[in-house]
Short mmCIF file of C-alpha atoms and ligand atoms in Angstrom, two decimals:
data_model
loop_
_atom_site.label_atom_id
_atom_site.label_comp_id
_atom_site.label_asym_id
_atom_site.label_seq_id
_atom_site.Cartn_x
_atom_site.Cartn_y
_atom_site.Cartn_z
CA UNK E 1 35.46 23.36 -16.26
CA UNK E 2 37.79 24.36 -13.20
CA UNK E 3 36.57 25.02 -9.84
CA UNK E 4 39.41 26.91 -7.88
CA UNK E 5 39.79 26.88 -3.96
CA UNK E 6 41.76 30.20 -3.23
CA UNK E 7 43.03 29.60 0.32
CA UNK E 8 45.35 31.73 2.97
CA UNK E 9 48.34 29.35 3.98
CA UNK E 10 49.09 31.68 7.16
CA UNK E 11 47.25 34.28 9.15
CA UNK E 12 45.36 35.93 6.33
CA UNK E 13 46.55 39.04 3.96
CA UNK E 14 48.65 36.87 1.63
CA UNK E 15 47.67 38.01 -1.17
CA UNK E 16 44.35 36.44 -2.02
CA UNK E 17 43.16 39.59 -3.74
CA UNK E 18 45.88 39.62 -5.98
CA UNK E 19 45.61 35.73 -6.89
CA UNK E 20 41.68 35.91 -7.21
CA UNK E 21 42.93 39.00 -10.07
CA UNK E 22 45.06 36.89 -11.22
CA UNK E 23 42.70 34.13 -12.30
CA UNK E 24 39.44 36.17 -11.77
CA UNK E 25 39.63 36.95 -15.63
CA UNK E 26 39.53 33.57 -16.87
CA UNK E 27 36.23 32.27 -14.53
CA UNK E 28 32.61 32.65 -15.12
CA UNK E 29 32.20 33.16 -11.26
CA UNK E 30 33.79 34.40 -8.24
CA UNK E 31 32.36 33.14 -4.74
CA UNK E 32 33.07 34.28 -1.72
CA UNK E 33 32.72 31.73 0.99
CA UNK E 34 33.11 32.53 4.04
CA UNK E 35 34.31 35.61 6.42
CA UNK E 36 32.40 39.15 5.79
CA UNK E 37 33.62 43.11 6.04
CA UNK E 38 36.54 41.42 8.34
CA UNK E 39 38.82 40.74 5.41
CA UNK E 40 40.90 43.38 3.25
CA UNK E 41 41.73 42.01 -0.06
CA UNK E 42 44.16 44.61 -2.07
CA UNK E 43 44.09 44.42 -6.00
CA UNK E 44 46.38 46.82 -7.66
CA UNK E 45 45.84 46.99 -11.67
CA UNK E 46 47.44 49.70 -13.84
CA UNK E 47 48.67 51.11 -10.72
CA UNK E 48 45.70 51.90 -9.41
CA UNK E 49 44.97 50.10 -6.01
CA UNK E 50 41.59 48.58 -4.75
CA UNK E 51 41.15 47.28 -1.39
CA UNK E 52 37.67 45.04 -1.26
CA UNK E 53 36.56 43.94 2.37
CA UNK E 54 32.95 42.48 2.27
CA UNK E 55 32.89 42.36 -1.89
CA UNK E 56 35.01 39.55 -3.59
CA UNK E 57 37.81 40.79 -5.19
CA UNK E 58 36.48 38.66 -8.15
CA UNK E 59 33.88 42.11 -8.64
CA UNK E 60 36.89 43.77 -10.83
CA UNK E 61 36.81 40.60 -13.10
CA UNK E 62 34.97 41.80 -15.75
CA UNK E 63 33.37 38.27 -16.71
CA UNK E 64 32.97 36.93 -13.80
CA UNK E 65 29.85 37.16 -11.98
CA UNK E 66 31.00 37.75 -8.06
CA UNK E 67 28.88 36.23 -5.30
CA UNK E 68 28.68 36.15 -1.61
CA UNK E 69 27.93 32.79 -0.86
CA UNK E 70 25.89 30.70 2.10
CA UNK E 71 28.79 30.58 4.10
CA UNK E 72 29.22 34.52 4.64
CA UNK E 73 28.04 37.35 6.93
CA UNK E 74 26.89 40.04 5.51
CA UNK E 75 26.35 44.00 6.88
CA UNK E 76 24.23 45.17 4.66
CA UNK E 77 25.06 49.44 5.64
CA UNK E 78 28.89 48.14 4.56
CA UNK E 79 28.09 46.28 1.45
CA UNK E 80 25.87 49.33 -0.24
CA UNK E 81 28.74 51.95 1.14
CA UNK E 82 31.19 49.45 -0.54
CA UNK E 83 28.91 49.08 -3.58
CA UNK E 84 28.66 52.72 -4.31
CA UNK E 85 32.71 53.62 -2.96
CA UNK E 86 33.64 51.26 -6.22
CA UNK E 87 30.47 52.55 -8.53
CA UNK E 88 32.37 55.69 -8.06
CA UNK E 89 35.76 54.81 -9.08
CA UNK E 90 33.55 53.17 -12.19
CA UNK E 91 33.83 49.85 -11.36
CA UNK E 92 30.29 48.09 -12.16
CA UNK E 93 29.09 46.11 -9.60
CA UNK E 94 25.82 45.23 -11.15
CA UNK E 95 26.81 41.84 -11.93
CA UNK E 96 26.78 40.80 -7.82
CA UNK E 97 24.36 38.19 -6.34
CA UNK E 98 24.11 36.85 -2.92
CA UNK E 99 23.10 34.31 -1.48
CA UNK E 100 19.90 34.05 0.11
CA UNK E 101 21.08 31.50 3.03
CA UNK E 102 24.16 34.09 3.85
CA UNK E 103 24.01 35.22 7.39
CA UNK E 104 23.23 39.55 7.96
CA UNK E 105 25.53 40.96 10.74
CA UNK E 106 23.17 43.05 13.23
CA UNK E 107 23.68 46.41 15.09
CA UNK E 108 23.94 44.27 18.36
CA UNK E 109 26.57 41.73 16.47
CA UNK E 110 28.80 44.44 16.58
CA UNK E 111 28.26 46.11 19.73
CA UNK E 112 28.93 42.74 21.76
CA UNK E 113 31.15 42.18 19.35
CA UNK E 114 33.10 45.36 21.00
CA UNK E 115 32.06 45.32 24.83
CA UNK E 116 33.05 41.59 24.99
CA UNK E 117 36.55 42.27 23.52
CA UNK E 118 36.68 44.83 26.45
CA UNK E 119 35.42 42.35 28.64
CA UNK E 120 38.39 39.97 27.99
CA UNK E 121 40.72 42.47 28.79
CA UNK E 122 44.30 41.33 28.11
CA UNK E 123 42.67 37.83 26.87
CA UNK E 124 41.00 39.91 23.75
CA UNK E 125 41.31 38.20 20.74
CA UNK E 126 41.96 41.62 18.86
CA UNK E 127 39.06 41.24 16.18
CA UNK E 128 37.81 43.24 13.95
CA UNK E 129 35.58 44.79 15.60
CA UNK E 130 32.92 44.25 12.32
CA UNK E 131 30.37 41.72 14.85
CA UNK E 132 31.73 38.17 12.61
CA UNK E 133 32.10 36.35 15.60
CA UNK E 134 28.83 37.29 17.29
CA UNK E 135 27.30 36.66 13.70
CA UNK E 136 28.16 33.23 13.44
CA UNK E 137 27.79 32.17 17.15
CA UNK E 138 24.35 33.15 16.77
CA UNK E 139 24.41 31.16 13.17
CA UNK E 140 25.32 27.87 15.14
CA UNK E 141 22.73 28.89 18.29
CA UNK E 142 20.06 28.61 15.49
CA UNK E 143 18.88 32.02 16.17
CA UNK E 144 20.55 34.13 13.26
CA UNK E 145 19.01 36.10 10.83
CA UNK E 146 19.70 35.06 7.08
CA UNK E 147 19.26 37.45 3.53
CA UNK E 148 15.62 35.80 2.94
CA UNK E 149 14.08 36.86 6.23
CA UNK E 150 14.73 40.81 4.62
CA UNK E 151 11.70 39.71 2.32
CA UNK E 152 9.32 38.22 4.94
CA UNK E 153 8.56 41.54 7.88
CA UNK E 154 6.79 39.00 10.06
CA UNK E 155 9.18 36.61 9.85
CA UNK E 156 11.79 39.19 10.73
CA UNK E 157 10.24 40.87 13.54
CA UNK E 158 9.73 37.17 14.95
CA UNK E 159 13.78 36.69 14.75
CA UNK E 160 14.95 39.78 15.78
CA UNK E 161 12.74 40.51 18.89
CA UNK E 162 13.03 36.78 20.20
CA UNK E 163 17.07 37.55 19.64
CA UNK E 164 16.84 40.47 21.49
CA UNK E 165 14.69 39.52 24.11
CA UNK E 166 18.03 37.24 25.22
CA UNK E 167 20.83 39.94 24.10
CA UNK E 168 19.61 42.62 25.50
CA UNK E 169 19.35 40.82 29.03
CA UNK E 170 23.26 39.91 28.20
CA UNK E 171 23.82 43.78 27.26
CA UNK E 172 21.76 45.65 30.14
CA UNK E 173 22.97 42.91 33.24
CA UNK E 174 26.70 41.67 32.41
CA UNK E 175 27.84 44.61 30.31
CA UNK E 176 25.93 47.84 31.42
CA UNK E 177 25.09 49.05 28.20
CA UNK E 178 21.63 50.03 26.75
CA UNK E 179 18.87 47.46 25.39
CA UNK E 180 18.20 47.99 22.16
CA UNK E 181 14.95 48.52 20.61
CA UNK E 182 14.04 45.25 18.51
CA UNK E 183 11.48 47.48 16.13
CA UNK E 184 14.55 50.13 15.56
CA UNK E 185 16.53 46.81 13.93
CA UNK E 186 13.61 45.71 12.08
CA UNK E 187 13.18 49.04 10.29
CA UNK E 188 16.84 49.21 9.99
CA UNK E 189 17.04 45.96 7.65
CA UNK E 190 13.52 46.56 5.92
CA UNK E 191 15.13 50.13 4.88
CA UNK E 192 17.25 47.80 2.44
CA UNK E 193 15.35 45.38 1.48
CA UNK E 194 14.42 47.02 -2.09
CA UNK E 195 17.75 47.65 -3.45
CA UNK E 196 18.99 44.11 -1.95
CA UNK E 197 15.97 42.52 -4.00
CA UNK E 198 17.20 41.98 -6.97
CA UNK E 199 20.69 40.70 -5.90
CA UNK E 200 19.61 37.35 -4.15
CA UNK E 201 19.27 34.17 -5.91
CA UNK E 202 19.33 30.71 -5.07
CA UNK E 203 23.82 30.83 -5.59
CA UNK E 204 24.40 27.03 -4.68
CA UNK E 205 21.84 25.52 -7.52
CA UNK E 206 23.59 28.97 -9.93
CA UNK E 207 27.42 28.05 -9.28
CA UNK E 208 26.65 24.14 -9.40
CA UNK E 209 24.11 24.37 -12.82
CA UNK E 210 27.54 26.59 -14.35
CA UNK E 211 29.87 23.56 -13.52
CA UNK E 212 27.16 21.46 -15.43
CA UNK E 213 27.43 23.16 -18.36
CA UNK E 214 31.81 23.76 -18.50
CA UNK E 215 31.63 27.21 -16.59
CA UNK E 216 34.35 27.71 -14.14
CA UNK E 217 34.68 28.76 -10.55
CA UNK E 218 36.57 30.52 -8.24
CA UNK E 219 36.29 30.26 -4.60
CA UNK E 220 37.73 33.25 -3.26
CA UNK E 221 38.35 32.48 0.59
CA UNK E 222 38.87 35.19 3.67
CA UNK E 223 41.12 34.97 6.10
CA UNK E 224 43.33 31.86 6.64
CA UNK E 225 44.37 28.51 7.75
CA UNK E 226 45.94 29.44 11.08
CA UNK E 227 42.40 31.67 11.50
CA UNK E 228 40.02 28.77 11.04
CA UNK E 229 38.14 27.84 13.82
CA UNK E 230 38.81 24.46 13.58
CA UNK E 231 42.41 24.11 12.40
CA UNK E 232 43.74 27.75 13.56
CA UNK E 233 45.18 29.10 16.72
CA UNK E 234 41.80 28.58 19.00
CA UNK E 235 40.46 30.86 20.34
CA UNK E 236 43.27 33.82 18.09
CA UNK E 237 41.16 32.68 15.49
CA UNK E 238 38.03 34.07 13.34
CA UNK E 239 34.31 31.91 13.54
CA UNK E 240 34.34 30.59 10.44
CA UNK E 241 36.27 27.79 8.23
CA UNK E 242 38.37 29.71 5.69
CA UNK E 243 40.24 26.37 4.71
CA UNK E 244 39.45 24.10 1.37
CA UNK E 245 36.63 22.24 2.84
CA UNK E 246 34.77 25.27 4.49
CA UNK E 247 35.08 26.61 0.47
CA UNK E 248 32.66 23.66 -0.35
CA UNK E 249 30.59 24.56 2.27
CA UNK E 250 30.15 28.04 2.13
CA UNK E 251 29.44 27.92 -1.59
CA UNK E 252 27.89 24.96 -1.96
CA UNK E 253 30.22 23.01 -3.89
CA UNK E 254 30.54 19.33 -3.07
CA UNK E 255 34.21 18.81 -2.51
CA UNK E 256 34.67 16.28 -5.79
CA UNK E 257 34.20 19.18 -7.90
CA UNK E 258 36.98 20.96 -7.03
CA UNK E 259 39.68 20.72 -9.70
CA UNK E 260 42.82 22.96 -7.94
CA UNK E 261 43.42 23.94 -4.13
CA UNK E 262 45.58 27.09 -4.41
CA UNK E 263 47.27 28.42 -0.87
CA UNK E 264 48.26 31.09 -1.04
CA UNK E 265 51.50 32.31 1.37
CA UNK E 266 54.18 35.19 1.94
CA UNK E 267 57.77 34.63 1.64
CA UNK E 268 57.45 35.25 5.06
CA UNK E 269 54.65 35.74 7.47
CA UNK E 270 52.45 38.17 9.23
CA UNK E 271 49.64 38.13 11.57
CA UNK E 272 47.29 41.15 13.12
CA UNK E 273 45.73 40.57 16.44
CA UNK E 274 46.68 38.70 19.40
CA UNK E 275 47.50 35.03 19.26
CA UNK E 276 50.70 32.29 19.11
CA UNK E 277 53.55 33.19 16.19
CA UNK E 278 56.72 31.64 16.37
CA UNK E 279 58.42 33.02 14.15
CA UNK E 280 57.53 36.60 14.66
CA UNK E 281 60.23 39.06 15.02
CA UNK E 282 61.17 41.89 17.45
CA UNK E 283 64.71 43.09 16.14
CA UNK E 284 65.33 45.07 13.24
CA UNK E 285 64.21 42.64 10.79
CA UNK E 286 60.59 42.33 11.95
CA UNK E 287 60.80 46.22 11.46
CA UNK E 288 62.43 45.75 8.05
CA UNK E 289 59.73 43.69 6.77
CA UNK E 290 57.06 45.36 8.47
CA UNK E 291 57.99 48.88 6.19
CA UNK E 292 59.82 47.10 3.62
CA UNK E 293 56.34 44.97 2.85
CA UNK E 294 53.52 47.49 3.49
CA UNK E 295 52.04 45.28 6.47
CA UNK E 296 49.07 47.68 7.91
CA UNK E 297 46.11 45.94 8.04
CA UNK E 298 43.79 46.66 5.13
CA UNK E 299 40.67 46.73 7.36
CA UNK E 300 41.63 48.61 11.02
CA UNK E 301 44.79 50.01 9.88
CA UNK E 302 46.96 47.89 12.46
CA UNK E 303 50.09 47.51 12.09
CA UNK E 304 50.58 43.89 11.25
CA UNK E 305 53.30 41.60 13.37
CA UNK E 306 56.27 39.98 11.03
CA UNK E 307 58.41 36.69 11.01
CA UNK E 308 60.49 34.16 8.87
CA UNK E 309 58.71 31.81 6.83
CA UNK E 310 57.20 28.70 8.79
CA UNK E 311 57.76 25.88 6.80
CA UNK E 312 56.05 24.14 10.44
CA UNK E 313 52.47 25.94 9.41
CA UNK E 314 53.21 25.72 5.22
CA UNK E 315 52.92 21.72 6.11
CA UNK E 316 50.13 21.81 8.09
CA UNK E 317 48.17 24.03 5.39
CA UNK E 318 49.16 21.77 2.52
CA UNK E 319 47.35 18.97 4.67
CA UNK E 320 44.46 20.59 5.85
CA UNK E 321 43.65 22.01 2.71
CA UNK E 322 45.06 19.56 0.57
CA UNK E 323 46.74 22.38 -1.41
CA UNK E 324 47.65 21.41 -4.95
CA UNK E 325 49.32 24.63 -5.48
CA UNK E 326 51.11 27.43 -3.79
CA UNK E 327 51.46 30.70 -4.70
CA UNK E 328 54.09 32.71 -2.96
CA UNK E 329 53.79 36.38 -2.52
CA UNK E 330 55.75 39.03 -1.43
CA UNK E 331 59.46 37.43 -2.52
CA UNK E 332 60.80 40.86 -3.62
CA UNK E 333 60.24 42.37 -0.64
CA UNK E 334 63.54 39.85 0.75
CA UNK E 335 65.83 41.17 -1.98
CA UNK E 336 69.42 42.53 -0.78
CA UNK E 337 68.39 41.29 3.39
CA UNK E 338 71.68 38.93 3.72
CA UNK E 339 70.48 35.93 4.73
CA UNK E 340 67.20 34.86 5.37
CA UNK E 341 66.11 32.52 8.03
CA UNK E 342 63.52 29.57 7.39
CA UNK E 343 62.00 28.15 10.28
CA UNK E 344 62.26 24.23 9.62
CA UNK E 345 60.81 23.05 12.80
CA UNK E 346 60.46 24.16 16.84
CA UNK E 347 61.83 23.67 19.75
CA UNK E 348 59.16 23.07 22.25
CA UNK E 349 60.25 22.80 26.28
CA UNK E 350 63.55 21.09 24.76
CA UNK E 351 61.45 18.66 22.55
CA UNK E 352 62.05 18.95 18.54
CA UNK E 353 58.72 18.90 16.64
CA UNK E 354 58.94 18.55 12.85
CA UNK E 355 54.94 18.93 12.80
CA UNK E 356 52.18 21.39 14.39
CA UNK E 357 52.18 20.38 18.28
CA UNK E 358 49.62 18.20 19.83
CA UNK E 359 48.23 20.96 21.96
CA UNK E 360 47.89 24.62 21.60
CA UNK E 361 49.70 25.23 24.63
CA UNK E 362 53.15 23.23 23.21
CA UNK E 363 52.11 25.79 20.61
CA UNK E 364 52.34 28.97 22.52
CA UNK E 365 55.71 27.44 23.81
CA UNK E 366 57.47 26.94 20.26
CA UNK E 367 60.58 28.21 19.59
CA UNK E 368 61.54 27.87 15.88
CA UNK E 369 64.64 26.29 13.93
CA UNK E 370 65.74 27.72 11.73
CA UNK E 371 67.88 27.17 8.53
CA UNK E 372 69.41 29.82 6.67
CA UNK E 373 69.54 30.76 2.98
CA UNK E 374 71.44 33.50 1.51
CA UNK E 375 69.15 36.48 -0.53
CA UNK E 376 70.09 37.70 -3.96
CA UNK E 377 71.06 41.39 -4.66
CA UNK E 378 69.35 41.45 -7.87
CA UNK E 379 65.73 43.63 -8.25
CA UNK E 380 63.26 40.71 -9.17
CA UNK E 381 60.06 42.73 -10.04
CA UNK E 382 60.79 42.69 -13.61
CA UNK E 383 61.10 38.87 -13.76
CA UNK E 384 58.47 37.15 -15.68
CA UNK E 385 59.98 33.42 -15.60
CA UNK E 386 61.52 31.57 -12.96
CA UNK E 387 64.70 31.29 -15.17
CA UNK E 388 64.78 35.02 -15.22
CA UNK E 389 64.89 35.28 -11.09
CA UNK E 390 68.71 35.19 -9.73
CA UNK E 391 70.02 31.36 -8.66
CA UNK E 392 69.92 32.61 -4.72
CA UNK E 393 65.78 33.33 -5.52
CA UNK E 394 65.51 29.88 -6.95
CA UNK E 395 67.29 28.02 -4.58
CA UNK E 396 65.07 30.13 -1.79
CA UNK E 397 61.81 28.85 -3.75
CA UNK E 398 62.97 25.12 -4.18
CA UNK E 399 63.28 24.84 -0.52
CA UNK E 400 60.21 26.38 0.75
CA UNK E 401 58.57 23.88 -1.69
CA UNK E 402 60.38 20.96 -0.69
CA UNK E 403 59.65 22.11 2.89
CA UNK E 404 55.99 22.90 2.42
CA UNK E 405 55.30 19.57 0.46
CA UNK E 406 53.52 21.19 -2.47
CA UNK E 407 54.66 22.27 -5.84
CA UNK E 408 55.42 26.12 -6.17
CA UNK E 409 52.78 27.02 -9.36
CA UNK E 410 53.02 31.05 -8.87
CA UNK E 411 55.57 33.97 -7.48
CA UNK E 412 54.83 37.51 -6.66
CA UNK E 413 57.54 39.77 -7.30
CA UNK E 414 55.14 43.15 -6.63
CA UNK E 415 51.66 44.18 -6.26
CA UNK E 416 51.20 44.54 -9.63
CA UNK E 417 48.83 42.31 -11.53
CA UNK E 418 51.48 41.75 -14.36
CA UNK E 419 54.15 41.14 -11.45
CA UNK E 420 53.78 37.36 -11.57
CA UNK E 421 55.65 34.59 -12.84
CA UNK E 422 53.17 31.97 -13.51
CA UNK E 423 54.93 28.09 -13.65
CA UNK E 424 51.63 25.73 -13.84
CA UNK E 425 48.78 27.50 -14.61
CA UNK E 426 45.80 25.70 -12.42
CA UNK E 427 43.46 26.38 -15.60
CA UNK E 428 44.76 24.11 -17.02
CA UNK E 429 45.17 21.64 -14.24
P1 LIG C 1 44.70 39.34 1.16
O1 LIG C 1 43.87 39.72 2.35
O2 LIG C 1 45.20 37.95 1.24
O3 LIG C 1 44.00 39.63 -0.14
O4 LIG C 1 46.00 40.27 1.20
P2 LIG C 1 46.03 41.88 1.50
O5 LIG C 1 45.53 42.59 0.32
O6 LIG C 1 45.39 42.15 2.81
O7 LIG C 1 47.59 42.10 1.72
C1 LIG C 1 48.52 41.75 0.76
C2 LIG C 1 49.34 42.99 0.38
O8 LIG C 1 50.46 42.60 -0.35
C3 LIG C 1 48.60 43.96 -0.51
O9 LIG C 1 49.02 45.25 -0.20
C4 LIG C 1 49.04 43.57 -1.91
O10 LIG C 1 48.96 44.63 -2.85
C5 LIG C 1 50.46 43.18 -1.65
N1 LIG C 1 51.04 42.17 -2.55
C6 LIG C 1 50.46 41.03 -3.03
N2 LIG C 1 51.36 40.32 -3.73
C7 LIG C 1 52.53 41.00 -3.68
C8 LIG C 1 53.85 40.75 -4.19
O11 LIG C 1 54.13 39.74 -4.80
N3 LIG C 1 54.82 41.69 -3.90
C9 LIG C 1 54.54 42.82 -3.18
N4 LIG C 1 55.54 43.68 -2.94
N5 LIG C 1 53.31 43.08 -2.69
C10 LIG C 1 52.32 42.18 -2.93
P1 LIG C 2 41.96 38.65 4.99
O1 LIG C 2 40.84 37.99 4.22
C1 LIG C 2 44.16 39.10 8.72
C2 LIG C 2 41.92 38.32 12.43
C3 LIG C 2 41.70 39.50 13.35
C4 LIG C 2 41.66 38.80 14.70
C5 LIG C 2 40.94 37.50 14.37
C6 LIG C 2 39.45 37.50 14.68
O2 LIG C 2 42.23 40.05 4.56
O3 LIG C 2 43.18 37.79 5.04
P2 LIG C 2 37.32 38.66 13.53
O4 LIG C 2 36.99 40.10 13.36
O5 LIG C 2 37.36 37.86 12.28
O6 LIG C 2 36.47 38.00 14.60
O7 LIG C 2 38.84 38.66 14.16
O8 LIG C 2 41.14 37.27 12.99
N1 LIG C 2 41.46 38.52 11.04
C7 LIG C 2 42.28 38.75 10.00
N2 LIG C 2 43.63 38.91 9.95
N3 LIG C 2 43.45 39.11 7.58
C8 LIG C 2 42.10 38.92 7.60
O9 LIG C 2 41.36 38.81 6.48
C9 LIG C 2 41.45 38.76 8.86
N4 LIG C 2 40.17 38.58 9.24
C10 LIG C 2 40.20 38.42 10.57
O10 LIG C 2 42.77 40.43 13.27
O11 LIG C 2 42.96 38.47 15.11
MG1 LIG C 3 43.79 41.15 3.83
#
């Protein structure tokens, strides 16, 4: 039995998709806990490259049965056009079962989602744009609309028009846009409700009766630490908790089942959207790794911002998450750059922090240390151990270790599934 927390150590696109491959194979299920058709997780095997947003990544596992868990929000036009997109490229998605307590993103979730962006002008947060944080603020208000209430019409109809009756005060006064029709949204859902029938079970008492009997479990989280809306960059942040403990939430896993916490971080770091990043470049170098790694986001097609690695945040996420692992991504993409800069600590208003500053404002202030290591020339994508990566790679990993205060268990050297050296595999943890 293993139950697996897959978590984002930075600002999201790390690499989960390629870890929850990774490991995906060996589990009897893959659960997605939180987030919805906001994340992009990218899976490349054989060459050929997959990019899942609402879906777990854990669908391409053969074995594994994939599930959207409690904790997500679901749109249900997006997960059938994501369904059939994959059907087509003959994946089989038959195996997927949701969660009958998950959340279902409206129509009107993603138009305030939009006009209130607009609203905050240069204060946007730069979302998605896919209605997640409308979604979950009505989740909290009490007054969201779950997967069962597809099966009950009256029930619906109740939920949507008292919803609406509010909203579409909020859309017609403060943002001059049309109300919306509550029967309109109630047809739209019931026009899904057969082919999401079968799908929904009861996943909490499914995933827990597994770990009863040995199965094993993946949590495959969205997003990231420095997203959560608790521990991230408030308010840069996303609505739900995408750390280890919002896994046990949004699955329904009490937390003393979990056997391995696996962060997952680049050998540097990225973010998309507005919000605090320290170590985010503007020279040539934030260019360099900006082409050099790929970064467009997988989901709007923004171009994501690049910095050093932040040994400041790696801390913070081994704490908050109480990572037993890392997995760091992305190292090949700093072969042959010189030297390469590691932020250590900041600088804020003339004050040296060695941990996350008290308040976000310090935050926005940071300035980081750095400490300098110099890169290898060597191509590392065909390394398979760590012995077989040059001395200047290894002596780059041992310190981002020793500075994020958790052991190093896997390294990315390419997108590939087989381009992985695996140290301690958390199977057998
Ligand atoms: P996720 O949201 O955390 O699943 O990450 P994304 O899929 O959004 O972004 C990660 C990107 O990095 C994808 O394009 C992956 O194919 C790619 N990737 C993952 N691991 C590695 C690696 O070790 N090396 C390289 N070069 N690319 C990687
Ligand atoms: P994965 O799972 C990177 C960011 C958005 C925005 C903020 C809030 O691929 O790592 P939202 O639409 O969630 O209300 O947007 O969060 N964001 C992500 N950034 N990767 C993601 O997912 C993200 N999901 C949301 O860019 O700044
Ligand atoms: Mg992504």
């Amino acid at each position: 039995m293993a139950a697996i927390v897959i978590v984002g150590a930075q600002w999201g696109d790390e690499g989960k998709g390629k870890a929850t491959d990774i490991l995906g194979g060996q589990v009897d299920y893959v659960v997605k806990p939180n987030g919805g058709n906001n994340a992009g997780h990218t899976v490349v095997v054989n060459g050929e490259k997959y990019q899942l947003k609402l879906l777990p990544a854990g669908l391409l596992s053969e074995n594994a049965m994939p599930i959207l868990g409690n904790g997500t929000v679901i749109n249900l036009e997006a997960l059938f056009e994501e369904i059939d997109g994959l059907e087509a490229r003959g994946a089989d998605a038959s195996r997927l079962r949701i969660s009958a307590n998950a959340h279902l993103v409206a129509p009107y979730h993603r138009t305030l989602d939009r006009v209130q962006e607009r609203f905050l002008g240069k204060r946007a947060i730069g979302t998605t744009g896919r209605g997640i944080g409308p979604t979950y603020s009505d989740k909290v208000a009490r007054v969201g609309l779950r997967v069962q209430d597809v099966f009950d019409e009256s029930i619906l109809r109740q939920k949507i028009t008292s919803a609406l009756d509010v909203k579409n005060q909020i859309l017609v006064k403060l943002y001059n846009r049309r109300a919306i029709e509550a029967e309109e949204i109630v047809q739209y859902f019931l026009s899904y409700a057969d082919r999401l029938r079968p799908m929904v079970i009861e996943a909490e008492y499914e995933v827990n009766k597994g770990l009863d009997e040995g199965k094993s479990v993946l949590m495959e989280g969205g997003q990231a630490t420095m997203l959560d809306v608790d521990h991230g960059t408030y308010p840069f942040v996303t609505s739900s908790n995408p750390t280890a403990g919002g896994a046990c939430v949004g699955s329904g896993i009490g937390p003393t089942r979990i056997t391995s916490s696996l962060g997952i971080a680049k050998a540097y770091t990225t973010r998309v959207g507005a919000g605090p990043f320290p170590t985010e470049l503007f020279d040539k170098w934030g260019e360099y790794l900006q082409v050099t790694g790929g970064e467009v986001g997988v989901n709007t097609g923004r171009k994501r911002r690049c910095g050093w690695y932040d040994s400041v945040v790696a801390r913070y996420a081994t704490r908050v998450n109480g990572f037993t692992d890392l997995f760091i991504t992305k190292l090949d993409v700093l072969t042959g750059i010189g030297e390469i800069p590691i932020c250590v600590a900041y600088d804020v208003d003339g004050v040296r922090h060695d941990e996350m500053p008290l308040t976000q404002s310090e935050f926005h202030h940071a300035e980081p240390i750095y400490e300098t290591m110099p890169a290898w020339e060597e191509d590392i994508t065909g390394c398979r151990t760590f012995e077989e990566l040059p001395q200047r790679a290894q002596d780059y990993l041992h310190r981002i270790e020793e500075l994020s205060g958790c052991r190093i268990s896997y390294v990315g050297v390419g997108p590939g599934r087989d381009e992985t050296i695996v140290i301690n595999d958390v199977m057998q943890s």
